[in-house]
Short mmCIF file of C-alpha atoms and ligand atoms in Angstrom, two decimals:
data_model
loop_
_atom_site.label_atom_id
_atom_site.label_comp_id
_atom_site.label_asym_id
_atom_site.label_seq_id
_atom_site.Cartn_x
_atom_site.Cartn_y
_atom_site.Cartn_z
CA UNK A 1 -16.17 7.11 -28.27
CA UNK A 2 -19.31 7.16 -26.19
CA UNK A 3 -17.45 5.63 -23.21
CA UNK A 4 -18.44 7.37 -19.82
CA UNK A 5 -14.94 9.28 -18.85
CA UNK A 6 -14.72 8.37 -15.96
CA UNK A 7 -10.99 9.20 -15.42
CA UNK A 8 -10.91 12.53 -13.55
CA UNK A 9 -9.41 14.51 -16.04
CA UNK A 10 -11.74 17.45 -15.24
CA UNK A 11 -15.00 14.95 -15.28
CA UNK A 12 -16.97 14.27 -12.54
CA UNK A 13 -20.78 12.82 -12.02
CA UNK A 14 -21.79 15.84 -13.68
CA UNK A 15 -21.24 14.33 -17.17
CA UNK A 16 -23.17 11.30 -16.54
CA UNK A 17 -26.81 11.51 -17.04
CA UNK A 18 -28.34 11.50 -13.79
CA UNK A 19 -25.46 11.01 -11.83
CA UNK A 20 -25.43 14.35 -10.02
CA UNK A 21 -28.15 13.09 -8.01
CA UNK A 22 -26.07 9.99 -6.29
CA UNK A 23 -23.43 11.93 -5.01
CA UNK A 24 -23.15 15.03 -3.04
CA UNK A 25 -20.90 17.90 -4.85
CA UNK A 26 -17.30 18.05 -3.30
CA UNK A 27 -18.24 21.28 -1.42
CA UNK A 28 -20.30 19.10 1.33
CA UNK A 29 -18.06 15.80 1.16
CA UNK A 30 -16.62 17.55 4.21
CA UNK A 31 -17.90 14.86 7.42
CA UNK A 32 -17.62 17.92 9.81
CA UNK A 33 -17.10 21.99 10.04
CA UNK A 34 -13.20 22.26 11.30
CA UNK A 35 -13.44 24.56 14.85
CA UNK A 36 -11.05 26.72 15.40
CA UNK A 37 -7.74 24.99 17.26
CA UNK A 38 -6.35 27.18 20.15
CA UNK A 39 -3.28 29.29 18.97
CA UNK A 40 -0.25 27.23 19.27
CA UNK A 41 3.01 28.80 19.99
CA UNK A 42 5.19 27.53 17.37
CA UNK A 43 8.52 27.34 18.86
CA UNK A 44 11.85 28.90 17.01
CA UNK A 45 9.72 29.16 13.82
CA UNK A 46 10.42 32.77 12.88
CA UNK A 47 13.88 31.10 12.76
CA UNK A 48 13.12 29.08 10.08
CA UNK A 49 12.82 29.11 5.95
CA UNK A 50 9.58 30.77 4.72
CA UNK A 51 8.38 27.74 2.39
CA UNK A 52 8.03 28.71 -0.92
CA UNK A 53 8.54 26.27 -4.06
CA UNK A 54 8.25 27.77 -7.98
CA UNK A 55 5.56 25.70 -9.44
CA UNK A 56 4.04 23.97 -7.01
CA UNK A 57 1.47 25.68 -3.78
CA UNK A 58 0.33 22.41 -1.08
CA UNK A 59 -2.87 24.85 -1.25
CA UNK A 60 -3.81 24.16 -4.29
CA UNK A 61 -3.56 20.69 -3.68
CA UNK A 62 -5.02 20.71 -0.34
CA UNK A 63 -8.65 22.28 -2.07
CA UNK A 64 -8.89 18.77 -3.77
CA UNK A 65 -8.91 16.82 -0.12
CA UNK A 66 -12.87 16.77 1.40
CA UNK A 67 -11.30 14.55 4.20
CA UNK A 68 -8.32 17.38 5.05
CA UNK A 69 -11.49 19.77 6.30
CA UNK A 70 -12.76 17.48 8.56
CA UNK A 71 -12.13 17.73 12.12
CA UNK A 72 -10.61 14.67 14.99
CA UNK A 73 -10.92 15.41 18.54
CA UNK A 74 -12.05 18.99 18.17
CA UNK A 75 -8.73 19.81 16.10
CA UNK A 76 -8.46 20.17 12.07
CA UNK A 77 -6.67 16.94 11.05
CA UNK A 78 -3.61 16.81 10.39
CA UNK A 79 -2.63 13.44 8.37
CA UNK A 80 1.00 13.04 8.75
CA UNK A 81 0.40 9.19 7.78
CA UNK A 82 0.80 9.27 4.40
CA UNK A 83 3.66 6.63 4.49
CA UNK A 84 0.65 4.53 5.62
CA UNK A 85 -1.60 5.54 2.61
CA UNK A 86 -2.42 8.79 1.35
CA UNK A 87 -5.65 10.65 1.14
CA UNK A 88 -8.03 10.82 -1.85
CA UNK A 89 -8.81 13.53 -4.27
CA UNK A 90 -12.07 14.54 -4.77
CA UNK A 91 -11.70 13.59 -8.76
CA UNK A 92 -10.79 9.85 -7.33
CA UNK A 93 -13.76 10.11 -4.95
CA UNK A 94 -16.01 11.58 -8.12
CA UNK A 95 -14.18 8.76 -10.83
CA UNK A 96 -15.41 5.94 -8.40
CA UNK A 97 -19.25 7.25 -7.64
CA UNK A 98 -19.12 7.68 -11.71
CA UNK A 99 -18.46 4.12 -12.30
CA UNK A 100 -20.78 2.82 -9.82
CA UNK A 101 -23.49 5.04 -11.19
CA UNK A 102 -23.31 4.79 -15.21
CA UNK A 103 -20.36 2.58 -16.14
CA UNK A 104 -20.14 -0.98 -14.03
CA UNK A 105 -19.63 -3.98 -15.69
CA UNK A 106 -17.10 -6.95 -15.67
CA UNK A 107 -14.38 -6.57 -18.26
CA UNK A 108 -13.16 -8.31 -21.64
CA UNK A 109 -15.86 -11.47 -21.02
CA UNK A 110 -18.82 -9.61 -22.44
CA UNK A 111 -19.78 -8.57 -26.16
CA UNK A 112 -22.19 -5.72 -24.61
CA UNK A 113 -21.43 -2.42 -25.10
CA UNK A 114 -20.94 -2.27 -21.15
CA UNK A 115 -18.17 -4.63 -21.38
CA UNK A 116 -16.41 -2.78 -24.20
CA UNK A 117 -16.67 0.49 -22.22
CA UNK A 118 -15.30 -1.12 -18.79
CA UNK A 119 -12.42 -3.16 -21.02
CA UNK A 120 -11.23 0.24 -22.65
CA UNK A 121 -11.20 2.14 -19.28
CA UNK A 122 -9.27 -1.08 -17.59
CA UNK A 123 -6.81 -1.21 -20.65
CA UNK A 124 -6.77 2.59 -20.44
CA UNK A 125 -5.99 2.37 -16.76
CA UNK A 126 -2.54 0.14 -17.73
CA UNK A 127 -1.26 2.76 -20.42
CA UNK A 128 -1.32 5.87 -17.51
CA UNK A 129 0.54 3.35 -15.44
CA UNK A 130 3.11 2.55 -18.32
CA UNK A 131 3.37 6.13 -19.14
CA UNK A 132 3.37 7.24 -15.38
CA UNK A 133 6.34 4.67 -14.91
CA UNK A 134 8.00 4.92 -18.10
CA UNK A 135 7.76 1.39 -19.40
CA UNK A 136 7.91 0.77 -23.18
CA UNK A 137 4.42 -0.83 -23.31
CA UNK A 138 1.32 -1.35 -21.18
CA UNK A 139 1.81 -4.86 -21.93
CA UNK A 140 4.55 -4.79 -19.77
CA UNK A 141 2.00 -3.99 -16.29
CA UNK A 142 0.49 -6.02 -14.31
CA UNK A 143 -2.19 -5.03 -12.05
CA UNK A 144 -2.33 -6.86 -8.41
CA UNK A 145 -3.63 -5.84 -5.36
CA UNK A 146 -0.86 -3.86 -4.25
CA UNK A 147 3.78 -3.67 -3.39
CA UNK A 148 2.92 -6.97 -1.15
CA UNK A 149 1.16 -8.82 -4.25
CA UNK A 150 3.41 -7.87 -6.72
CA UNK A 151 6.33 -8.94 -4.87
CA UNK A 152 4.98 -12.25 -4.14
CA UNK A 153 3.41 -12.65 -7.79
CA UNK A 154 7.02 -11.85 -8.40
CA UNK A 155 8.63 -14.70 -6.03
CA UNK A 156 5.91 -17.18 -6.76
CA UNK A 157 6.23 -17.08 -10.66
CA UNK A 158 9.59 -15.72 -11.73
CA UNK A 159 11.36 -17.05 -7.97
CA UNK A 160 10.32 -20.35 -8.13
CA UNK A 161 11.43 -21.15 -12.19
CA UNK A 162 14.93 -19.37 -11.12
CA UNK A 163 16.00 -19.83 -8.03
CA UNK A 164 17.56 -23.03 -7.02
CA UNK A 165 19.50 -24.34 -4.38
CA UNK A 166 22.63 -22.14 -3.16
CA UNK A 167 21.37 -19.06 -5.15
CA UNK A 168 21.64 -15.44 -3.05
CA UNK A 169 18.78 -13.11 -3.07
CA UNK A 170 20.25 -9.75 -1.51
CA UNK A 171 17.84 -7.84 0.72
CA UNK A 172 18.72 -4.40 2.25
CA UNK A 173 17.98 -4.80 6.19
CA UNK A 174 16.41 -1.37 5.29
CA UNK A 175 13.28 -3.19 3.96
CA UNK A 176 9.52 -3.41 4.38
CA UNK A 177 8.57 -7.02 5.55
CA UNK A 178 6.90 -7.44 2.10
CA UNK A 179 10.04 -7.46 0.77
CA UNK A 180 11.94 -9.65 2.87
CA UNK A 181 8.76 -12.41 3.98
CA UNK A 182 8.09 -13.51 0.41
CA UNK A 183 11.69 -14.18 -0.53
CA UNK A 184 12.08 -16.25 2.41
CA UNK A 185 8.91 -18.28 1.35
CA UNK A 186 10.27 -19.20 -1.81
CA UNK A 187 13.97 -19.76 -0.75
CA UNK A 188 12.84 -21.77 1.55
CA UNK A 189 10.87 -24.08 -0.93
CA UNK A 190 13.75 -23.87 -3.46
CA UNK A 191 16.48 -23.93 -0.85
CA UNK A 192 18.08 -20.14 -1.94
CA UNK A 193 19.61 -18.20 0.47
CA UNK A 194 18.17 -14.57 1.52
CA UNK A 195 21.22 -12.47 2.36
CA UNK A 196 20.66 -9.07 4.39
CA UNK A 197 22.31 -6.20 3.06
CA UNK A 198 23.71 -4.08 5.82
CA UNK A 199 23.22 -0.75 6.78
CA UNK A 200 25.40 2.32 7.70
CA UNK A 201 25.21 4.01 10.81
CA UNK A 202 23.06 7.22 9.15
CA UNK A 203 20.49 4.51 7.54
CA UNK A 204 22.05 3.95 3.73
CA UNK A 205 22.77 0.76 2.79
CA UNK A 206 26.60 -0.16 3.16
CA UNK A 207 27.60 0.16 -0.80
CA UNK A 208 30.70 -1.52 -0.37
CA UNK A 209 29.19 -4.51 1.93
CA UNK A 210 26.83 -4.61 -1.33
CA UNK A 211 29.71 -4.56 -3.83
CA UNK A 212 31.50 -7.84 -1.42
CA UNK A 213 28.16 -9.53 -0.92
CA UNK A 214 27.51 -9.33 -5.16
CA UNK A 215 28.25 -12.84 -6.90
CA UNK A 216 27.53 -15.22 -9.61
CA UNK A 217 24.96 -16.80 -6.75
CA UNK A 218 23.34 -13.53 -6.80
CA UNK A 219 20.32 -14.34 -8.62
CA UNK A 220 18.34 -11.07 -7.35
CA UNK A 221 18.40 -8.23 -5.54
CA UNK A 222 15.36 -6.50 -4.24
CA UNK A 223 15.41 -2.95 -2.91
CA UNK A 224 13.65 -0.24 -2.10
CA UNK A 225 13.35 3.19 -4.21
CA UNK A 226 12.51 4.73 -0.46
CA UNK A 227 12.17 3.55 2.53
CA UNK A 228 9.49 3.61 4.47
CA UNK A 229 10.71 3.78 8.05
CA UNK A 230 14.42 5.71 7.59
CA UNK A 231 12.76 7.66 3.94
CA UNK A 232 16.67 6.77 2.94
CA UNK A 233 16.46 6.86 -1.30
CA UNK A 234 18.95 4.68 -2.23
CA UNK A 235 21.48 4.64 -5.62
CA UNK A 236 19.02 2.23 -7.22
CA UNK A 237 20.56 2.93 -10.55
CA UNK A 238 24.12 2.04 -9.78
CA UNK A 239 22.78 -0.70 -7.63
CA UNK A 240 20.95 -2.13 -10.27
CA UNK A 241 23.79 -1.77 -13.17
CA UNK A 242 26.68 -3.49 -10.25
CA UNK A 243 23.76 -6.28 -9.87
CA UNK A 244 23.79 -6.72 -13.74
CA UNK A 245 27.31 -7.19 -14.00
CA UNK A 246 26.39 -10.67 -12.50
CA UNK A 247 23.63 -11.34 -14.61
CA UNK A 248 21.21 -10.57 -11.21
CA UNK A 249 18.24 -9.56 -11.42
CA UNK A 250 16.70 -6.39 -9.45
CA UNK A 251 13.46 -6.04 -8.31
CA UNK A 252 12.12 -2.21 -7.18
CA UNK A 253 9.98 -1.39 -4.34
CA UNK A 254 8.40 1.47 -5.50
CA UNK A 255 5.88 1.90 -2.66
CA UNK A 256 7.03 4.83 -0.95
CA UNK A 257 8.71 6.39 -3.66
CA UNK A 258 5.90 6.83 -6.74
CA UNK A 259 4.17 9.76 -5.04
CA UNK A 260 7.71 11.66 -3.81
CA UNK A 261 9.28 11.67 -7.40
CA UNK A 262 9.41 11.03 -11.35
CA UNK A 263 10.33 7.22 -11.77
CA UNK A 264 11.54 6.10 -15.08
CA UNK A 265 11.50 2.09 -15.05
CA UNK A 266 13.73 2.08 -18.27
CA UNK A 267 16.21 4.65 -16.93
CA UNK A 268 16.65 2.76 -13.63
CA UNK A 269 17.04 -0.27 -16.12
CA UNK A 270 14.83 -1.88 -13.27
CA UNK A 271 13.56 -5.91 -13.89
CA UNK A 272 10.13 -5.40 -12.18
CA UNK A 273 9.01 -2.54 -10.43
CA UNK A 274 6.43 -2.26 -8.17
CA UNK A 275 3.72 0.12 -6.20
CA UNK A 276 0.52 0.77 -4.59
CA UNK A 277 -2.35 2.84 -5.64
CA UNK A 278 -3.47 3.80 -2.09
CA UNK A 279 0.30 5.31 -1.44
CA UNK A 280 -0.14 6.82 -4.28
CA UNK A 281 -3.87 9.11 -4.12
CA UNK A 282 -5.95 6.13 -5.69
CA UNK A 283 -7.86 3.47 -3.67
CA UNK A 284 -6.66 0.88 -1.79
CA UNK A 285 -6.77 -2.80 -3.54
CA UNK A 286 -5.26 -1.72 -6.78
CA UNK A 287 -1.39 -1.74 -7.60
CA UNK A 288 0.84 -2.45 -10.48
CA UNK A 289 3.99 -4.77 -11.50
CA UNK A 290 6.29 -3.73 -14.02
CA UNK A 291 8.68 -5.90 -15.74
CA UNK A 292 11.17 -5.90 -18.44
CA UNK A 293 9.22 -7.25 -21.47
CA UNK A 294 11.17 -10.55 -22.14
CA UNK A 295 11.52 -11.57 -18.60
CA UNK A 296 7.37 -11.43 -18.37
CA UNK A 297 7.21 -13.12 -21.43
CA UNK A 298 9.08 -16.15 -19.65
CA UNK A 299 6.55 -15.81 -16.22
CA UNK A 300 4.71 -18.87 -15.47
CA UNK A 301 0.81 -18.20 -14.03
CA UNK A 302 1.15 -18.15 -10.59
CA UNK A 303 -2.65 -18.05 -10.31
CA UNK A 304 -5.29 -19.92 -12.14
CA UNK A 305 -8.94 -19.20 -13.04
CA UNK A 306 -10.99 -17.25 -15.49
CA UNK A 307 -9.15 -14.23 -17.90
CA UNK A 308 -5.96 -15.74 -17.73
CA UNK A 309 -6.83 -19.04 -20.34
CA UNK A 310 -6.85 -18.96 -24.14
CA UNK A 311 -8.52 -22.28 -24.16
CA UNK A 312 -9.28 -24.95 -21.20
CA UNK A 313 -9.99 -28.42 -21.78
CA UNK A 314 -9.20 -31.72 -19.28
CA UNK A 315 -6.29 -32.64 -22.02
CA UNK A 316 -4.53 -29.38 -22.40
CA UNK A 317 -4.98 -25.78 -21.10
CA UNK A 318 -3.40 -22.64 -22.69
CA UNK A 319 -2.64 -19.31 -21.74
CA UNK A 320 -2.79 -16.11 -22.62
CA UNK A 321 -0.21 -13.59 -23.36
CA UNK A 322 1.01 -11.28 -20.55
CA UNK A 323 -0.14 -9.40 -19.11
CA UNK A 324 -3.40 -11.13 -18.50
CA UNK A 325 -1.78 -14.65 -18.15
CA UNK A 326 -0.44 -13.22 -14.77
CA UNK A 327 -4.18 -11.67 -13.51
CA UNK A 328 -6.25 -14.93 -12.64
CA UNK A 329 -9.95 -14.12 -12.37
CA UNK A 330 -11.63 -10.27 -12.38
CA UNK A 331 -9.51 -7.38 -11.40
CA UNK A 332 -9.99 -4.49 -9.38
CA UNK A 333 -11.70 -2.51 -12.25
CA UNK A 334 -13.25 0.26 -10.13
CA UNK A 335 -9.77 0.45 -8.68
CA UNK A 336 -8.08 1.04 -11.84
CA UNK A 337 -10.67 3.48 -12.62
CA UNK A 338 -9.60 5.14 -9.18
CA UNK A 339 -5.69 5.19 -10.35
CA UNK A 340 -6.36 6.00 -13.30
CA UNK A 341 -7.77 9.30 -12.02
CA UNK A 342 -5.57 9.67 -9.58
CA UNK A 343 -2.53 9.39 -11.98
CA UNK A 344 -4.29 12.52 -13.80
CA UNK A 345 -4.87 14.31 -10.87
CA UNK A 346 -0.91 13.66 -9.42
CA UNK A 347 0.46 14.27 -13.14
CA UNK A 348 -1.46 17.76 -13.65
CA UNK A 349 1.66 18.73 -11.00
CA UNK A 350 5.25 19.72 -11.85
CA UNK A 351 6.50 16.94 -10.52
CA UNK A 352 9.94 17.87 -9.93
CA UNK A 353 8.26 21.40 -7.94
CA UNK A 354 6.16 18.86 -5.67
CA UNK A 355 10.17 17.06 -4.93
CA UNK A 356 11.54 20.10 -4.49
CA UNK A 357 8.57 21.51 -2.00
CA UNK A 358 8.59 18.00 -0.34
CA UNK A 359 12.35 18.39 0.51
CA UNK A 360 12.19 21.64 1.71
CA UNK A 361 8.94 20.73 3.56
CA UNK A 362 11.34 17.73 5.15
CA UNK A 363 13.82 20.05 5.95
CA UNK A 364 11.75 22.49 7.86
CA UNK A 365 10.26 19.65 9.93
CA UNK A 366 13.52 18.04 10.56
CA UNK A 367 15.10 21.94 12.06
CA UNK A 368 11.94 22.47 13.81
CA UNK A 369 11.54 18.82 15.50
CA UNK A 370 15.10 19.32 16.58
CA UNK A 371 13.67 22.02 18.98
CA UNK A 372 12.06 19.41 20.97
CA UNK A 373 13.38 18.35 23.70
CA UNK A 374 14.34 14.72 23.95
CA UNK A 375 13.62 14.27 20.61
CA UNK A 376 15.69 11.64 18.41
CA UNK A 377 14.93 11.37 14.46
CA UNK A 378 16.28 8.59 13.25
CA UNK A 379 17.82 7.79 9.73
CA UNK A 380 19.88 10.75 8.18
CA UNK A 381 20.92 9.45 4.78
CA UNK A 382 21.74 12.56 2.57
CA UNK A 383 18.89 11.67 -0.18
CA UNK A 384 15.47 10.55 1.50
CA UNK A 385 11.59 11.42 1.19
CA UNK A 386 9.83 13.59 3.87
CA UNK A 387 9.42 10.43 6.60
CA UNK A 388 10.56 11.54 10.01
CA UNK A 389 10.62 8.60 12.53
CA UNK A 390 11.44 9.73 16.07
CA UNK A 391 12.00 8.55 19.38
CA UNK A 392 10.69 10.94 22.85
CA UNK A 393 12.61 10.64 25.92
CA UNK A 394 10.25 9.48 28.84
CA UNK A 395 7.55 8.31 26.26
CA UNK A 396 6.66 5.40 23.95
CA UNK A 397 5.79 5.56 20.58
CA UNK A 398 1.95 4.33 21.48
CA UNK A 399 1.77 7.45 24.20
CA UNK A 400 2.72 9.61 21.13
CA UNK A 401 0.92 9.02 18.83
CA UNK A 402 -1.99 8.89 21.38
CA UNK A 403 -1.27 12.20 22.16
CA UNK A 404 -0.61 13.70 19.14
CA UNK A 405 -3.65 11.94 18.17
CA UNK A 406 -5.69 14.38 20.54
CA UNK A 407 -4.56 17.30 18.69
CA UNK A 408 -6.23 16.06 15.87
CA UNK A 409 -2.51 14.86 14.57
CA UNK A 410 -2.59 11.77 13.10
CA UNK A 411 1.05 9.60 12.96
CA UNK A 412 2.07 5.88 13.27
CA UNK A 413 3.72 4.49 15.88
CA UNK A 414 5.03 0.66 16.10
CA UNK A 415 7.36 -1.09 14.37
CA UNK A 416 6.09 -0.09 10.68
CA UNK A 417 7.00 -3.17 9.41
CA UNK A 418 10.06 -2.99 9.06
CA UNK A 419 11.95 -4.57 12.00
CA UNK A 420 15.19 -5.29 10.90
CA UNK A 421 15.50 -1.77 10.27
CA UNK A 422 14.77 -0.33 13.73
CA UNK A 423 16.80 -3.03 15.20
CA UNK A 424 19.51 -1.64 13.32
CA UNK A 425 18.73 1.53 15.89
CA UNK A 426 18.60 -0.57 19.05
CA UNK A 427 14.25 -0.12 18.85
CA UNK A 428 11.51 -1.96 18.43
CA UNK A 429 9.26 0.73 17.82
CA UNK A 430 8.64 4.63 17.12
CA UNK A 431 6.77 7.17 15.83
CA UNK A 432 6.71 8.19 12.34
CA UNK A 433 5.50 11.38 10.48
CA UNK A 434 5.09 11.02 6.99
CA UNK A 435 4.51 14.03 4.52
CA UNK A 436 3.14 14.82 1.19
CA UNK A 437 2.54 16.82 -1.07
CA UNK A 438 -0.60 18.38 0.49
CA UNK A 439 0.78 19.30 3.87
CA UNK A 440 2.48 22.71 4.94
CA UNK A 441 4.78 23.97 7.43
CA UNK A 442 1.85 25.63 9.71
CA UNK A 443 1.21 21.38 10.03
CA UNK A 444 4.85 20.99 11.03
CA UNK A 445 4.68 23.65 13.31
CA UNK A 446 1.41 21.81 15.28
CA UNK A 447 2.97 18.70 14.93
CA UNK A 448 6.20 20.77 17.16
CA UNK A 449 3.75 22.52 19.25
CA UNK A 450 2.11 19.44 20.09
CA UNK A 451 5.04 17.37 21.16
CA UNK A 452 7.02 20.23 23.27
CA UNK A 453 3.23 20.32 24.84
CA UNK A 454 3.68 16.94 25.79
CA UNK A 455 6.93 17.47 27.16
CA UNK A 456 6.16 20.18 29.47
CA UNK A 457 2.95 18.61 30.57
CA UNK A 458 5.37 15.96 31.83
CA UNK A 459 8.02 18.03 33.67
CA UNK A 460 4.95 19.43 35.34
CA UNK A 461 3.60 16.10 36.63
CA UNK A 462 7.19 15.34 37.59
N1 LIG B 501 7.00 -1.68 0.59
C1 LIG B 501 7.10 -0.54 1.27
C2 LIG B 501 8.38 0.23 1.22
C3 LIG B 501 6.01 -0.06 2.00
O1 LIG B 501 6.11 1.09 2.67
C4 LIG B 501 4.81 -0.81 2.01
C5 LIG B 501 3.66 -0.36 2.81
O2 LIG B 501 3.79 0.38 3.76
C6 LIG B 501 4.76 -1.98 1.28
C7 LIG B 501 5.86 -2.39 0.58
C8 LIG B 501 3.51 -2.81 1.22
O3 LIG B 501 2.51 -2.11 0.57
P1 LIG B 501 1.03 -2.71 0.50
O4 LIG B 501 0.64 -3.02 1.92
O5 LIG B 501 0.24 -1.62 -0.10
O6 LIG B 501 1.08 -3.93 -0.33
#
């Protein structure tokens, strides 16, 4: 195949005639030099867990992340957003300039040798995803713009041919909005009923409230695989089985979850599934939609337009087969491109190493925070992802994350979309630190040093 690779695996500009002269080599992506930050005292931390995982070293990850050597406010960043997005490998960075420089073209339309080479790298793009999520088929993934596309694609199509008046669609109060907004949408128009799931006081959802909520109206539920906000990993797979019993279907929020651990779509016995590149190491605009086979088969377009036709005329118009029947118009082909890398780069791991360093990474922060004073983490389910979201005594989220932001810390604060959830706390907002699999304890320690910083400049002023 003479096909450009443009998929990371090792390849880079270099391999493209020419190329090398479009993009500057990885070594000088950096934006600025990183100055040294003042020594921190990092409180209680000989007290704590030396962090060291078999298999897996953040550092070797960390070499792959031009933006992580960059400096904000003076300080080496620290991005402790990554429940926001994540950052970008250099081999996503290097997949994209590749693309642009020797391999653009529109897909499937043209009989060009361009077009062949974009189509295979698309239709390449959809078998990492179906391996990466372990679907039977690539026909069985969608691509869409991200979680908040595939969930509507999801209500739209699929919602609005089954869902009818008096139907339940259960909805953890744990979730993102883009879970809960585009199920009201569509029960509104089909006059369902969207039925909140409640929580338990450390942030799980209420099993047995699920269990008494389940019925023969249940005609979905639609659940996270982590939250975003409380990082609580729910029992998807016993969920999803009790759902089944009803003949429910379940739909899977994978958004926080595909870049904390190994997801098996089959295993879950999940109905659709669905993620984000950008959360995920690969660009932002590009995402994916599983579903079960037979239950795309049945999906309506929920879009119309070019790529999605077998034939169009003013009498009758017909479709193709999934998955293109479901992606109207031209897709995000640099973006698969950029998954597609990114799902080489995030697979060359041991996957279950990067878990187990996350959790012990989580841990670490969570003992160390706890020497702050005034500090509240909210959400203590017994299985979550590395999100810490925390309340300060005497300051607002905003002031936090301003501060923190100083130090060259970067965190969210605000409601994170996911309201019902803090209101289940009594907030409307806080700050949230979100890990992965390229940051390291000395970052937790900052992070500490930081916010007990903060808290003495205040008893100072006071
Ligand atoms: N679901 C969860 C759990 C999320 O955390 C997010 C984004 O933060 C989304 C859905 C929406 O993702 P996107 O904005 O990429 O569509």
């Amino acid at each position: 195949m003479t096909t450009p690779d443009v998929t990371g695996r090792g390849l880079g500009l270099m391999n493209i005639p020419g190329a090398e002269e479009v993009m500057p080599p990885a070594a000088t992506a950096s934006p600025a030099q990183p100055t040294p930050s003042p020594p921190v005292a990092t409180p209680a931390a000989s007290a704590l867990p030396q962090l060291k995982t078999p298999g897996f070293s953040p550092e070797a990850a960390r070499q792959d992340f031009p933006i992580l050597h960059r400096t904000v406010n003076g300080h080496p960043l620290i991005w402790l957003d990554n429940g926001a997005t994540t950052q970008k490998p250099r081999q996503v960075i290097e997949a994209l300039g590749a693309y642009y420089s020797a391999a653009n073209s529109n897909i499937h339309r043209g009989a060009h040798t361009m077009a062949r080479e974009a189509t295979e790298m698309y239709e390449a793009g959809r078998a990492a995803v179906a391996e990466f999520l372990g679907a039977g088929s690539p026909d069985d993934i969608v691509f869409v713009r991200g979680t908040t596309e595939a969930i509507n694609l999801v209500a739209q199509s699929w919602g609005r041919a089954n869902l009818g008046p008096g139907d339940d669609i259960l909805v953890p109060v744990l979730e993102h909005h883009s879970d809960i907004v585009p199920w009201q949408l569509i029960a509104k128009e089909t006059r369902a009923r969207v039925v909140p799931i409640p929580l338990t006081a450390d942030g799980a959802i209420d099993q047995d409230a699920y269990a008494d909520l389940l019925s023969y109206r249940t005609r979905l539920v639609a659940i996270s695989h982590a939250s975003n906000v409380l990082g609580t990993v729910p029992p998807v797979k016993e969920m999803t089985a009790l759902a089944h019993r009803y003949d429910a279907k379940v739909l899977v929020d994978g958004a926080q979850a595909v870049a904390h651990f190994p997801v098996d779509v089959q295993d879950l016995d999940a109905d659709f599934y669905a993620f984000s590149g950008h959360k995920l190491f690969a660009p932002t605009g590009i995402g994916a939609l599983y579903a079960k086979p037979e239950i795309l088969q049945a999906m309506n377009p929920w879009q119309g337009g070019g790529n999605m036709i077998d034939s169009v005329g003013f009498t009758e118009t017909t479709f193709a087969p999934v998955p293109h029947r479901l992606e109207a118009g031209t897709g995000h082909i640099s973006g698969v491109v950029g998954l597609l890398a990114a799902l080489n780069w995030f697979t060359s791991f041991d996957r279950d190493a990067v878990a187990a360093y996350e959790t012990a990474l989580m841990t670490y922060a969570q003992q160390a925070l706890a020497t702050v004073p005034g500090m509240d983490v909210i959400g203590s389910a017994p299985d979550r992802i590395a999100v810490l979201t925390f309340t300060l005594a005497g300051h607002d989220p905003a002031t936090i994350a301003d501060w923190l932001d100083r130090d060259g810390i970067a965190v969210r604060a605000g409601h994170h979309c996911a309201q019902p959830a803090l209101a289940h706390y009594g907030l409307e907002s806080a700050a949230r630190a979100s890990l992965a699999l390229y940051n390291t304890s000395e970052e937790v320690d900052q992070l500490v040093a930081s916010l007990r910083r903060l808290q003495e400049t205040d008893q100072e002023t006071n």
